[in-house]
C-alpha cells in the first residue's frame, strides 16, 4: 500500500486508516517488527483481518499527528515495565519472589526459573514472571550496586 493514507481515531477510540483509494479500514493496530532491539524501526499497521495495510520504516518518517496516533496505539498494546531497581529477592534458588521498582511503581513477582531471564544484547535483559508479564532491564550497568549484586546471582 502507498505511504499516502489518512490515520485517525473514530468515536469509539479505534484507529481508522483511510487508504489513498478511499477504502476505510477500522480497528487498525500498530505492530512493531522488532519491539525490543529496534522499537522505532519497522512498524506495520495491520487491519482487523490480520493483513498489513501500511509499513512504517521508521517513526521519524511520520508527520507529528500520525506519529502521535501510532505511538498511542503502540502504548496501549504493549505492556513492558522497565525495572529500575531490584529491592529484594526471596531466595537465590528458583522459584523466587522478586520485589522491584519499575517505571510504573513497585511490584512483586515470581521468577520460576533462571531460563526466564533472557539477554538482549550486551547489557539488556528481559525477565518473564510466572504470569507471563515481561519486564525490561535496558542497561544492567545503569542499575545500582545492590540491584546488580542480586541479579548477578541469577546470571
Short mmCIF file of N, CA, C and O in Angstrom, two decimals, residues 98-150:
data_model
loop_
_atom_site.label_atom_id
_atom_site.label_comp_id
_atom_site.label_asym_id
_atom_site.label_seq_id
_atom_site.Cartn_x
_atom_site.Cartn_y
_atom_site.Cartn_z
N UNK A 98 10.54 -11.78 43.60
CA UNK A 98 11.31 -10.56 43.41
C UNK A 98 10.46 -9.36 43.77
O UNK A 98 9.29 -9.28 43.39
N UNK A 99 11.03 -8.44 44.51
CA UNK A 99 10.40 -7.15 44.79
C UNK A 99 11.24 -6.11 44.04
O UNK A 99 12.45 -6.01 44.28
N UNK A 100 10.59 -5.40 43.11
CA UNK A 100 11.32 -4.48 42.25
C UNK A 100 10.61 -3.13 42.17
O UNK A 100 9.43 -3.00 42.45
N UNK A 101 11.37 -2.13 41.77
CA UNK A 101 10.83 -0.82 41.44
C UNK A 101 10.91 -0.70 39.93
O UNK A 101 11.97 -0.90 39.33
N UNK A 102 9.75 -0.39 39.31
CA UNK A 102 9.71 -0.23 37.86
C UNK A 102 9.34 1.21 37.52
O UNK A 102 9.04 2.01 38.41
N UNK A 103 9.31 1.49 36.24
CA UNK A 103 8.88 2.81 35.79
C UNK A 103 7.40 3.04 36.04
O UNK A 103 6.89 4.14 35.88
N UNK A 104 6.69 2.00 36.49
CA UNK A 104 5.25 2.10 36.79
C UNK A 104 4.97 1.90 38.27
O UNK A 104 3.82 1.73 38.66
N UNK A 105 6.02 1.87 39.09
CA UNK A 105 5.84 1.71 40.53
C UNK A 105 6.46 0.42 41.05
O UNK A 105 7.08 -0.34 40.32
N UNK A 106 6.28 0.17 42.34
CA UNK A 106 6.81 -1.03 42.98
C UNK A 106 5.89 -2.22 42.72
O UNK A 106 4.67 -2.06 42.67
N UNK A 107 6.49 -3.40 42.59
CA UNK A 107 5.70 -4.61 42.39
C UNK A 107 6.49 -5.82 42.85
O UNK A 107 7.70 -5.74 43.09
N UNK A 108 5.79 -6.93 42.97
CA UNK A 108 6.41 -8.22 43.30
C UNK A 108 5.97 -9.22 42.24
O UNK A 108 4.85 -9.17 41.75
N UNK A 109 6.87 -10.13 41.93
CA UNK A 109 6.52 -11.21 41.01
C UNK A 109 7.36 -12.43 41.31
O UNK A 109 8.36 -12.36 42.03
N UNK A 110 6.94 -13.56 40.76
CA UNK A 110 7.64 -14.83 40.94
C UNK A 110 8.45 -15.12 39.68
O UNK A 110 7.91 -15.12 38.58
N UNK A 111 9.74 -15.37 39.87
CA UNK A 111 10.60 -15.86 38.80
C UNK A 111 10.65 -17.37 38.94
O UNK A 111 11.12 -17.88 39.95
N UNK A 112 10.11 -18.08 37.94
CA UNK A 112 10.04 -19.54 38.03
C UNK A 112 11.38 -20.21 37.81
O UNK A 112 11.68 -21.22 38.42
N UNK A 113 12.19 -19.65 36.89
CA UNK A 113 13.43 -20.31 36.51
C UNK A 113 14.42 -19.27 36.00
O UNK A 113 14.02 -18.23 35.48
N UNK A 114 15.71 -19.59 36.09
CA UNK A 114 16.72 -18.72 35.52
C UNK A 114 16.54 -18.58 34.01
O UNK A 114 16.94 -17.59 33.41
N UNK A 115 15.88 -19.57 33.39
CA UNK A 115 15.63 -19.52 31.95
C UNK A 115 14.64 -18.41 31.59
O UNK A 115 14.51 -18.07 30.41
N UNK A 116 13.95 -17.86 32.58
CA UNK A 116 13.02 -16.76 32.34
C UNK A 116 13.71 -15.40 32.30
O UNK A 116 13.05 -14.37 32.19
N UNK A 117 15.03 -15.41 32.39
CA UNK A 117 15.82 -14.20 32.22
C UNK A 117 16.56 -14.36 30.89
O UNK A 117 17.37 -15.27 30.72
N UNK A 118 16.26 -13.47 29.95
CA UNK A 118 16.84 -13.59 28.61
C UNK A 118 17.68 -12.36 28.29
O UNK A 118 17.26 -11.23 28.53
N UNK A 119 18.87 -12.60 27.78
CA UNK A 119 19.76 -11.50 27.38
C UNK A 119 19.29 -10.90 26.06
O UNK A 119 18.93 -11.61 25.14
N UNK A 120 19.33 -9.57 26.00
CA UNK A 120 19.04 -8.83 24.78
C UNK A 120 20.24 -7.94 24.51
O UNK A 120 20.32 -6.84 25.01
N UNK A 121 21.17 -8.43 23.76
CA UNK A 121 22.38 -7.66 23.52
C UNK A 121 23.33 -7.77 24.69
O UNK A 121 23.21 -8.65 25.55
N UNK A 122 24.29 -6.85 24.74
CA UNK A 122 25.35 -6.93 25.73
C UNK A 122 24.90 -6.59 27.15
O UNK A 122 25.36 -7.21 28.10
N UNK A 123 23.99 -5.62 27.30
CA UNK A 123 23.68 -5.14 28.64
C UNK A 123 22.20 -5.13 28.99
O UNK A 123 21.83 -4.68 30.07
N UNK A 124 21.33 -5.58 28.10
CA UNK A 124 19.90 -5.56 28.36
C UNK A 124 19.38 -6.95 28.69
O UNK A 124 19.92 -7.96 28.21
N UNK A 125 18.32 -7.00 29.52
CA UNK A 125 17.70 -8.27 29.90
C UNK A 125 16.18 -8.15 29.79
O UNK A 125 15.61 -7.08 30.00
N UNK A 126 15.55 -9.28 29.51
CA UNK A 126 14.10 -9.39 29.54
C UNK A 126 13.78 -10.47 30.56
O UNK A 126 14.24 -11.60 30.45
N UNK A 127 12.99 -10.11 31.56
CA UNK A 127 12.64 -11.02 32.65
C UNK A 127 11.15 -11.34 32.56
O UNK A 127 10.33 -10.42 32.52
N UNK A 128 10.80 -12.61 32.52
CA UNK A 128 9.39 -13.02 32.46
C UNK A 128 8.97 -13.55 33.82
O UNK A 128 9.65 -14.39 34.40
N UNK A 129 7.83 -13.07 34.31
CA UNK A 129 7.34 -13.57 35.59
C UNK A 129 6.46 -14.80 35.39
O UNK A 129 6.24 -15.24 34.26
N UNK A 130 5.96 -15.35 36.48
CA UNK A 130 5.18 -16.59 36.41
C UNK A 130 3.85 -16.42 35.69
O UNK A 130 3.22 -17.40 35.31
N UNK A 131 3.40 -15.18 35.49
CA UNK A 131 2.14 -14.92 34.79
C UNK A 131 2.36 -14.52 33.34
O UNK A 131 1.41 -14.16 32.65
N UNK A 132 3.62 -14.53 32.89
CA UNK A 132 3.91 -14.18 31.50
C UNK A 132 4.13 -12.70 31.25
O UNK A 132 4.31 -12.28 30.12
N UNK A 133 4.13 -11.88 32.31
CA UNK A 133 4.42 -10.46 32.15
C UNK A 133 5.93 -10.31 31.97
O UNK A 133 6.71 -10.92 32.70
N UNK A 134 6.33 -9.52 30.98
CA UNK A 134 7.74 -9.30 30.71
C UNK A 134 8.19 -7.96 31.29
O UNK A 134 7.48 -6.96 31.14
N UNK A 135 9.35 -7.97 31.92
CA UNK A 135 9.95 -6.77 32.49
C UNK A 135 11.28 -6.56 31.77
O UNK A 135 12.02 -7.51 31.54
N UNK A 136 11.57 -5.31 31.45
CA UNK A 136 12.79 -4.99 30.72
C UNK A 136 13.81 -4.34 31.65
O UNK A 136 13.46 -3.46 32.45
N UNK A 137 15.04 -4.77 31.55
CA UNK A 137 16.17 -4.08 32.17
C UNK A 137 17.02 -3.61 30.99
O UNK A 137 17.75 -4.40 30.38
N UNK A 138 16.87 -2.33 30.58
CA UNK A 138 17.52 -1.87 29.36
C UNK A 138 19.04 -1.80 29.44
O UNK A 138 19.71 -1.95 28.44
N UNK A 139 19.58 -1.57 30.65
CA UNK A 139 21.03 -1.47 30.80
C UNK A 139 21.44 -1.93 32.19
O UNK A 139 21.22 -1.22 33.18
N UNK A 140 22.03 -3.11 32.24
CA UNK A 140 22.50 -3.65 33.53
C UNK A 140 23.43 -2.69 34.25
O UNK A 140 23.40 -2.56 35.47
N UNK A 141 24.28 -2.02 33.48
CA UNK A 141 25.28 -1.14 34.06
C UNK A 141 24.66 0.10 34.70
O UNK A 141 25.29 0.74 35.53
N UNK A 142 23.44 0.42 34.33
CA UNK A 142 22.76 1.59 34.90
C UNK A 142 22.09 1.27 36.24
O UNK A 142 21.68 2.19 36.95
N UNK A 143 21.97 0.00 36.58
CA UNK A 143 21.38 -0.38 37.86
C UNK A 143 22.32 -0.03 39.01
O UNK A 143 23.53 -0.02 38.85
N UNK A 144 21.74 0.20 40.17
CA UNK A 144 22.56 0.47 41.35
C UNK A 144 23.31 -0.80 41.76
O UNK A 144 22.99 -1.90 41.31
N UNK A 145 24.30 -0.64 42.60
CA UNK A 145 25.18 -1.75 43.00
C UNK A 145 24.41 -2.91 43.65
O UNK A 145 24.65 -4.07 43.35
N UNK A 146 23.47 -2.59 44.54
CA UNK A 146 22.67 -3.61 45.23
C UNK A 146 21.88 -4.44 44.21
O UNK A 146 21.85 -5.68 44.29
N UNK A 147 21.25 -3.78 43.26
CA UNK A 147 20.47 -4.47 42.23
C UNK A 147 21.34 -5.38 41.39
O UNK A 147 20.98 -6.52 41.10
N UNK A 148 22.50 -4.89 40.98
CA UNK A 148 23.41 -5.71 40.16
C UNK A 148 23.88 -6.93 40.93
O UNK A 148 24.00 -8.02 40.38
N UNK A 149 24.15 -6.76 42.22
CA UNK A 149 24.61 -7.88 43.05
C UNK A 149 23.53 -8.96 43.14
O UNK A 149 23.82 -10.15 43.02
N UNK A 150 22.26 -8.56 43.35
CA UNK A 150 21.17 -9.52 43.40
C UNK A 150 21.02 -10.23 42.05
O UNK A 150 20.86 -11.46 42.00
#
